[in-house]
């Protein structure tokens, strides 16, 4: 049973397209996150939701829009994709804001 | 100065060696400290989670935090080829939900 699952695993698309990544967690956690891992393997927070409410929104272009339909799901929609958006995007969840994060296996986005 | 600094490696050791992985951090407000292991093309997996200074042991792994010098260590005893991965340290403020990661140290354990 996968605790945090993301789809798709791989996403190859052209510049200017709009795409979505879905995330679901079955751990009963209250907080969910999106992280971006660049080519140098650096993990950086993008967004954090607690009980469907946005609590962290780091300096991310507004082409990126997270949506949390319920506390078990946090999706990421990206408009007008750019070459620099190519990265691995990780979804994560935690019991609360002070608890360790549990990560999904990532979505490898390649923009051509 | 970056908030969490970590030598990227790679660190190459023979099987059975004791491995020491280290991080330094700059923000004295950090109270929670974690080590994650990340295999290639996988998500980070939590290894150790500690609060405040001191040691915590779990099997072959020992996490050590020294808040006075802002230094975090992970020791791996009897290292195995299956320990080959990237190890990420991470820190967290109390009540502030952004986990700050180091850039990770790649460990290679040769048989």
PDB file of C-alpha atoms in Angstrom:
ATOM      1  CA  UNK A   1       0.000   0.000   0.000  1.00  0.00           C
ATOM      2  CA  UNK A   2       1.562   3.264  -1.137  1.00  0.00           C
ATOM      3  CA  UNK A   3       1.229   5.925   1.589  1.00  0.00           C
ATOM      4  CA  UNK A   4       1.772   8.952  -0.662  1.00  0.00           C
ATOM      5  CA  UNK A   5       1.103   8.342  -4.329  1.00  0.00           C
ATOM      6  CA  UNK A   6       1.629  10.693  -7.234  1.00  0.00           C
ATOM      7  CA  UNK A   7       0.557  10.450 -10.844  1.00  0.00           C
ATOM      8  CA  UNK A   8       1.934  10.496 -13.409  1.00  0.00           C
ATOM      9  CA  UNK A   9       5.427   9.204 -12.667  1.00  0.00           C
ATOM     10  CA  UNK A  10       6.830  10.722 -15.846  1.00  0.00           C
ATOM     11  CA  UNK A  11       5.520  13.703 -17.795  1.00  0.00           C
ATOM     12  CA  UNK A  12       7.051  14.917 -21.055  1.00  0.00           C
ATOM     13  CA  UNK A  13       5.437  17.919 -22.658  1.00  0.00           C
ATOM     14  CA  UNK A  14       6.134  20.931 -24.821  1.00  0.00           C
ATOM     15  CA  UNK A  15       6.624  24.512 -23.802  1.00  0.00           C
ATOM     16  CA  UNK A  16       3.410  26.461 -23.435  1.00  0.00           C
ATOM     17  CA  UNK A  17       1.260  23.467 -22.501  1.00  0.00           C
ATOM     18  CA  UNK A  18      -0.798  23.150 -19.312  1.00  0.00           C
ATOM     19  CA  UNK A  19      -0.419  20.030 -17.182  1.00  0.00           C
ATOM     20  CA  UNK A  20      -1.526  18.645 -13.817  1.00  0.00           C
ATOM     21  CA  UNK A  21       0.061  16.328 -11.274  1.00  0.00           C
ATOM     22  CA  UNK A  22      -2.104  14.502  -8.764  1.00  0.00           C
ATOM     23  CA  UNK A  23      -1.241  13.448  -5.223  1.00  0.00           C
ATOM     24  CA  UNK A  24      -3.089  11.352  -2.699  1.00  0.00           C
ATOM     25  CA  UNK A  25      -2.129  10.230   0.800  1.00  0.00           C
ATOM     26  CA  UNK A  26      -3.790   7.467   2.806  1.00  0.00           C
ATOM     27  CA  UNK A  27      -2.014   8.204   6.092  1.00  0.00           C
ATOM     28  CA  UNK A  28      -4.768  10.388   7.532  1.00  0.00           C
ATOM     29  CA  UNK A  29      -2.358  13.320   7.707  1.00  0.00           C
ATOM     30  CA  UNK A  30      -3.564  16.909   8.007  1.00  0.00           C
ATOM     31  CA  UNK A  31      -0.764  18.638   6.119  1.00  0.00           C
ATOM     32  CA  UNK A  32       0.364  18.184   2.516  1.00  0.00           C
ATOM     33  CA  UNK A  33       3.169  19.742   0.513  1.00  0.00           C
ATOM     34  CA  UNK A  34       4.667  20.160  -2.930  1.00  0.00           C
ATOM     35  CA  UNK A  35       8.452  20.216  -3.243  1.00  0.00           C
ATOM     36  CA  UNK A  36      10.594  20.767  -6.322  1.00  0.00           C
ATOM     37  CA  UNK A  37      13.924  18.963  -6.739  1.00  0.00           C
ATOM     38  CA  UNK A  38      16.162  20.512  -9.360  1.00  0.00           C
ATOM     39  CA  UNK A  39      18.936  18.916 -11.399  1.00  0.00           C
ATOM     40  CA  UNK A  40      21.366  19.470  -8.530  1.00  0.00           C
ATOM     41  CA  UNK A  41      19.088  17.448  -6.228  1.00  0.00           C
ATOM     42  CA  UNK A  42      18.156  20.439  -4.076  1.00  0.00           C
ATOM     43  CA  UNK A  43      14.706  20.041  -2.517  1.00  0.00           C
ATOM     44  CA  UNK A  44      12.752  23.256  -2.152  1.00  0.00           C
ATOM     45  CA  UNK A  45       9.279  23.815  -0.700  1.00  0.00           C
ATOM     46  CA  UNK A  46       6.678  25.225  -3.063  1.00  0.00           C
ATOM     47  CA  UNK A  47       3.370  24.974  -1.207  1.00  0.00           C
ATOM     48  CA  UNK A  48       1.931  23.634   2.010  1.00  0.00           C
ATOM     49  CA  UNK A  49      -1.715  22.953   2.846  1.00  0.00           C
ATOM     50  CA  UNK A  50      -3.156  22.189   6.261  1.00  0.00           C
ATOM     51  CA  UNK A  51      -6.691  20.788   6.288  1.00  0.00           C
ATOM     52  CA  UNK A  52      -7.276  22.083   2.745  1.00  0.00           C
ATOM     53  CA  UNK A  53      -6.085  25.589   3.633  1.00  0.00           C
ATOM     54  CA  UNK A  54      -3.005  27.084   2.001  1.00  0.00           C
ATOM     55  CA  UNK A  55      -0.448  27.915   4.716  1.00  0.00           C
ATOM     56  CA  UNK A  56       2.817  28.209   2.819  1.00  0.00           C
ATOM     57  CA  UNK A  57       3.294  29.703  -0.614  1.00  0.00           C
ATOM     58  CA  UNK A  58       6.948  30.242  -1.353  1.00  0.00           C
ATOM     59  CA  UNK A  59       8.142  32.412  -4.199  1.00  0.00           C
ATOM     60  CA  UNK A  60       6.610  30.364  -6.964  1.00  0.00           C
ATOM     61  CA  UNK A  61       5.356  31.782 -10.295  1.00  0.00           C
ATOM     62  CA  UNK A  62       1.586  32.115 -10.352  1.00  0.00           C
ATOM     63  CA  UNK A  63       1.564  29.693 -13.296  1.00  0.00           C
ATOM     64  CA  UNK A  64       1.666  27.069 -10.542  1.00  0.00           C
ATOM     65  CA  UNK A  65      -1.660  26.596  -8.790  1.00  0.00           C
ATOM     66  CA  UNK A  66      -2.216  23.973  -6.100  1.00  0.00           C
ATOM     67  CA  UNK A  67      -5.679  22.666  -5.355  1.00  0.00           C
ATOM     68  CA  UNK A  68      -6.780  20.595  -2.369  1.00  0.00           C
ATOM     69  CA  UNK A  69     -10.278  19.139  -2.851  1.00  0.00           C
ATOM     70  CA  UNK A  70      -9.995  17.350   0.513  1.00  0.00           C
ATOM     71  CA  UNK A  71      -7.244  16.792   3.039  1.00  0.00           C
ATOM     72  CA  UNK A  72      -6.143  13.537   1.419  1.00  0.00           C
ATOM     73  CA  UNK A  73      -5.488  15.128  -1.975  1.00  0.00           C
ATOM     74  CA  UNK A  74      -3.270  17.934  -3.181  1.00  0.00           C
ATOM     75  CA  UNK A  75      -2.987  18.478  -6.918  1.00  0.00           C
ATOM     76  CA  UNK A  76      -0.632  20.785  -8.778  1.00  0.00           C
ATOM     77  CA  UNK A  77      -1.649  22.501 -11.996  1.00  0.00           C
ATOM     78  CA  UNK A  78       0.959  24.231 -14.114  1.00  0.00           C
ATOM     79  CA  UNK A  79       0.046  26.676 -16.879  1.00  0.00           C
ATOM     80  CA  UNK A  80       2.204  27.766 -19.816  1.00  0.00           C
ATOM     81  CA  UNK A  81       5.038  25.376 -19.069  1.00  0.00           C
ATOM     82  CA  UNK A  82       8.601  26.660 -19.500  1.00  0.00           C
ATOM     83  CA  UNK A  83      11.918  24.855 -20.001  1.00  0.00           C
ATOM     84  CA  UNK A  84      12.991  25.854 -16.478  1.00  0.00           C
ATOM     85  CA  UNK A  85      10.038  23.955 -15.009  1.00  0.00           C
ATOM     86  CA  UNK A  86      11.803  20.681 -15.838  1.00  0.00           C
ATOM     87  CA  UNK A  87      12.475  19.001 -12.486  1.00  0.00           C
ATOM     88  CA  UNK A  88      11.196  16.275 -10.211  1.00  0.00           C
ATOM     89  CA  UNK A  89       8.133  17.326  -8.230  1.00  0.00           C
ATOM     90  CA  UNK A  90       7.520  15.587  -4.909  1.00  0.00           C
ATOM     91  CA  UNK A  91       4.322  15.496  -2.947  1.00  0.00           C
ATOM     92  CA  UNK A  92       4.590  14.909   0.804  1.00  0.00           C
ATOM     93  CA  UNK A  93       2.375  14.768   3.857  1.00  0.00           C
ATOM     94  CA  UNK A  94       2.804  15.048   7.610  1.00  0.00           C
ATOM     95  CA  UNK A  95       0.627  14.507  10.663  1.00  0.00           C
ATOM     96  CA  UNK A  96       0.967  18.168  11.611  1.00  0.00           C
ATOM     97  CA  UNK A  97       3.320  21.069  10.970  1.00  0.00           C
ATOM     98  CA  UNK A  98       5.941  19.804  13.446  1.00  0.00           C
ATOM     99  CA  UNK A  99       6.016  16.195  12.272  1.00  0.00           C
ATOM    100  CA  UNK A 100       8.357  14.565   9.749  1.00  0.00           C
ATOM    101  CA  UNK A 101       7.309  14.464   6.129  1.00  0.00           C
ATOM    102  CA  UNK A 102       6.476  11.344   4.149  1.00  0.00           C
ATOM    103  CA  UNK A 103       7.240  11.698   0.466  1.00  0.00           C
ATOM    104  CA  UNK A 104       5.824  10.213  -2.691  1.00  0.00           C
ATOM    105  CA  UNK A 105       8.159   8.868  -5.367  1.00  0.00           C
ATOM    106  CA  UNK A 106       8.051  12.003  -7.465  1.00  0.00           C
ATOM    107  CA  UNK A 107       6.876  13.114 -10.890  1.00  0.00           C
ATOM    108  CA  UNK A 108       9.692  13.680 -13.367  1.00  0.00           C
ATOM    109  CA  UNK A 109       8.604  16.593 -15.565  1.00  0.00           C
ATOM    110  CA  UNK A 110      10.493  17.277 -18.782  1.00  0.00           C
ATOM    111  CA  UNK A 111       9.578  20.327 -20.818  1.00  0.00           C
ATOM    112  CA  UNK A 112      10.881  20.365 -24.385  1.00  0.00           C
TER     113      UNK A 112
ATOM    114  CA  UNK B   1      25.285  31.600   4.067  1.00  0.00           C
ATOM    115  CA  UNK B   2      22.849  28.838   3.234  1.00  0.00           C
ATOM    116  CA  UNK B   3      20.599  27.733   6.088  1.00  0.00           C
ATOM    117  CA  UNK B   4      21.698  24.088   5.950  1.00  0.00           C
ATOM    118  CA  UNK B   5      25.080  23.111   4.536  1.00  0.00           C
ATOM    119  CA  UNK B   6      26.046  19.607   3.542  1.00  0.00           C
ATOM    120  CA  UNK B   7      29.022  18.241   1.608  1.00  0.00           C
ATOM    121  CA  UNK B   8      27.650  16.767  -1.651  1.00  0.00           C
ATOM    122  CA  UNK B   9      30.283  14.002  -1.838  1.00  0.00           C
ATOM    123  CA  UNK B  10      30.379  11.428  -3.235  1.00  0.00           C
ATOM    124  CA  UNK B  11      31.671   9.618  -0.193  1.00  0.00           C
ATOM    125  CA  UNK B  12      33.043   6.196  -1.129  1.00  0.00           C
ATOM    126  CA  UNK B  13      33.648   3.556   1.537  1.00  0.00           C
ATOM    127  CA  UNK B  14      34.178  -0.222   1.568  1.00  0.00           C
ATOM    128  CA  UNK B  15      31.494  -2.518   2.930  1.00  0.00           C
ATOM    129  CA  UNK B  16      31.627  -2.774   6.708  1.00  0.00           C
ATOM    130  CA  UNK B  17      33.056   0.712   7.259  1.00  0.00           C
ATOM    131  CA  UNK B  18      31.637   3.216   9.728  1.00  0.00           C
ATOM    132  CA  UNK B  19      30.222   6.172   7.854  1.00  0.00           C
ATOM    133  CA  UNK B  20      29.928   9.691   9.228  1.00  0.00           C
ATOM    134  CA  UNK B  21      27.661  12.166   7.433  1.00  0.00           C
ATOM    135  CA  UNK B  22      27.464  15.760   8.620  1.00  0.00           C
ATOM    136  CA  UNK B  23      25.471  18.977   8.279  1.00  0.00           C
ATOM    137  CA  UNK B  24      25.784  22.436   9.716  1.00  0.00           C
ATOM    138  CA  UNK B  25      22.950  24.925  10.052  1.00  0.00           C
ATOM    139  CA  UNK B  26      22.807  28.631  10.704  1.00  0.00           C
ATOM    140  CA  UNK B  27      19.381  29.276  12.266  1.00  0.00           C
ATOM    141  CA  UNK B  28      19.412  28.732  16.027  1.00  0.00           C
ATOM    142  CA  UNK B  29      15.585  28.565  15.992  1.00  0.00           C
ATOM    143  CA  UNK B  30      15.666  25.121  14.400  1.00  0.00           C
ATOM    144  CA  UNK B  31      14.424  22.578  16.912  1.00  0.00           C
ATOM    145  CA  UNK B  32      13.663  19.425  14.922  1.00  0.00           C
ATOM    146  CA  UNK B  33      16.287  17.523  12.983  1.00  0.00           C
ATOM    147  CA  UNK B  34      15.831  14.767  10.464  1.00  0.00           C
ATOM    148  CA  UNK B  35      17.810  12.529   8.189  1.00  0.00           C
ATOM    149  CA  UNK B  36      16.312  11.244   4.968  1.00  0.00           C
ATOM    150  CA  UNK B  37      17.686   8.632   2.576  1.00  0.00           C
ATOM    151  CA  UNK B  38      16.945   8.976  -1.127  1.00  0.00           C
ATOM    152  CA  UNK B  39      17.591   6.198  -3.610  1.00  0.00           C
ATOM    153  CA  UNK B  40      17.893   7.062  -7.281  1.00  0.00           C
ATOM    154  CA  UNK B  41      14.504   7.891  -8.841  1.00  0.00           C
ATOM    155  CA  UNK B  42      12.705   7.505  -5.505  1.00  0.00           C
ATOM    156  CA  UNK B  43      11.301   9.887  -2.937  1.00  0.00           C
ATOM    157  CA  UNK B  44      13.183  10.758   0.266  1.00  0.00           C
ATOM    158  CA  UNK B  45      12.542   8.234   3.023  1.00  0.00           C
ATOM    159  CA  UNK B  46      12.674   9.263   6.690  1.00  0.00           C
ATOM    160  CA  UNK B  47      15.515   7.573   8.593  1.00  0.00           C
ATOM    161  CA  UNK B  48      15.836   9.488  11.843  1.00  0.00           C
ATOM    162  CA  UNK B  49      13.900  12.230  13.635  1.00  0.00           C
ATOM    163  CA  UNK B  50      15.262  13.998  16.704  1.00  0.00           C
ATOM    164  CA  UNK B  51      14.305  16.934  18.840  1.00  0.00           C
ATOM    165  CA  UNK B  52      16.951  19.059  20.542  1.00  0.00           C
ATOM    166  CA  UNK B  53      20.532  18.015  21.313  1.00  0.00           C
ATOM    167  CA  UNK B  54      21.732  14.504  21.982  1.00  0.00           C
ATOM    168  CA  UNK B  55      21.993  11.092  20.374  1.00  0.00           C
ATOM    169  CA  UNK B  56      19.353   8.785  18.972  1.00  0.00           C
ATOM    170  CA  UNK B  57      20.073   5.239  17.873  1.00  0.00           C
ATOM    171  CA  UNK B  58      18.071   2.965  15.571  1.00  0.00           C
ATOM    172  CA  UNK B  59      19.765  -0.251  14.539  1.00  0.00           C
ATOM    173  CA  UNK B  60      22.932   0.567  12.606  1.00  0.00           C
ATOM    174  CA  UNK B  61      22.051   4.283  12.486  1.00  0.00           C
ATOM    175  CA  UNK B  62      22.858   6.928  15.101  1.00  0.00           C
ATOM    176  CA  UNK B  63      21.809  10.553  14.770  1.00  0.00           C
ATOM    177  CA  UNK B  64      23.625  13.164  16.790  1.00  0.00           C
ATOM    178  CA  UNK B  65      22.660  16.814  17.287  1.00  0.00           C
ATOM    179  CA  UNK B  66      24.853  19.448  18.870  1.00  0.00           C
ATOM    180  CA  UNK B  67      22.810  22.641  19.067  1.00  0.00           C
ATOM    181  CA  UNK B  68      25.641  24.629  20.644  1.00  0.00           C
ATOM    182  CA  UNK B  69      27.748  24.231  17.505  1.00  0.00           C
ATOM    183  CA  UNK B  70      24.768  23.844  15.123  1.00  0.00           C
ATOM    184  CA  UNK B  71      26.084  20.511  13.917  1.00  0.00           C
ATOM    185  CA  UNK B  72      24.119  17.410  12.906  1.00  0.00           C
ATOM    186  CA  UNK B  73      25.636  13.993  12.252  1.00  0.00           C
ATOM    187  CA  UNK B  74      24.463  10.613  11.052  1.00  0.00           C
ATOM    188  CA  UNK B  75      26.618   7.563  11.739  1.00  0.00           C
ATOM    189  CA  UNK B  76      26.126   4.291   9.917  1.00  0.00           C
ATOM    190  CA  UNK B  77      27.798   1.214  11.401  1.00  0.00           C
ATOM    191  CA  UNK B  78      28.686  -1.876   9.351  1.00  0.00           C
ATOM    192  CA  UNK B  79      27.771  -0.123   6.121  1.00  0.00           C
ATOM    193  CA  UNK B  80      26.236  -2.236   3.352  1.00  0.00           C
ATOM    194  CA  UNK B  81      26.071  -1.768  -0.434  1.00  0.00           C
ATOM    195  CA  UNK B  82      22.326  -1.273   0.034  1.00  0.00           C
ATOM    196  CA  UNK B  83      23.149   1.888   2.032  1.00  0.00           C
ATOM    197  CA  UNK B  84      24.381   3.503  -1.205  1.00  0.00           C
ATOM    198  CA  UNK B  85      22.075   6.479  -1.639  1.00  0.00           C
ATOM    199  CA  UNK B  86      21.906  10.226  -1.115  1.00  0.00           C
ATOM    200  CA  UNK B  87      21.458  11.271   2.514  1.00  0.00           C
ATOM    201  CA  UNK B  88      19.646  14.530   3.189  1.00  0.00           C
ATOM    202  CA  UNK B  89      19.632  16.336   6.493  1.00  0.00           C
ATOM    203  CA  UNK B  90      16.674  18.569   7.259  1.00  0.00           C
ATOM    204  CA  UNK B  91      15.702  21.003   9.987  1.00  0.00           C
ATOM    205  CA  UNK B  92      12.432  22.512  11.138  1.00  0.00           C
ATOM    206  CA  UNK B  93      11.301  25.441  13.291  1.00  0.00           C
ATOM    207  CA  UNK B  94       8.678  24.766  15.892  1.00  0.00           C
ATOM    208  CA  UNK B  95       5.266  25.789  14.535  1.00  0.00           C
ATOM    209  CA  UNK B  96       6.690  26.750  11.139  1.00  0.00           C
ATOM    210  CA  UNK B  97       5.996  24.094   8.635  1.00  0.00           C
ATOM    211  CA  UNK B  98       8.766  24.572   6.100  1.00  0.00           C
ATOM    212  CA  UNK B  99      11.325  21.779   6.290  1.00  0.00           C
ATOM    213  CA  UNK B 100      14.736  23.123   5.221  1.00  0.00           C
ATOM    214  CA  UNK B 101      16.914  20.571   3.469  1.00  0.00           C
ATOM    215  CA  UNK B 102      20.615  20.328   2.890  1.00  0.00           C
ATOM    216  CA  UNK B 103      21.667  19.468  -0.653  1.00  0.00           C
ATOM    217  CA  UNK B 104      22.429  15.868   0.268  1.00  0.00           C
ATOM    218  CA  UNK B 105      25.555  13.720   0.454  1.00  0.00           C
ATOM    219  CA  UNK B 106      25.903  10.843  -1.992  1.00  0.00           C
ATOM    220  CA  UNK B 107      27.224   7.699  -0.302  1.00  0.00           C
ATOM    221  CA  UNK B 108      28.696   4.786  -2.241  1.00  0.00           C
ATOM    222  CA  UNK B 109      29.414   1.548  -0.362  1.00  0.00           C
ATOM    223  CA  UNK B 110      31.429  -0.913  -2.397  1.00  0.00           C
ATOM    224  CA  UNK B 111      31.254  -4.680  -1.777  1.00  0.00           C
TER     225      UNK B 111
END
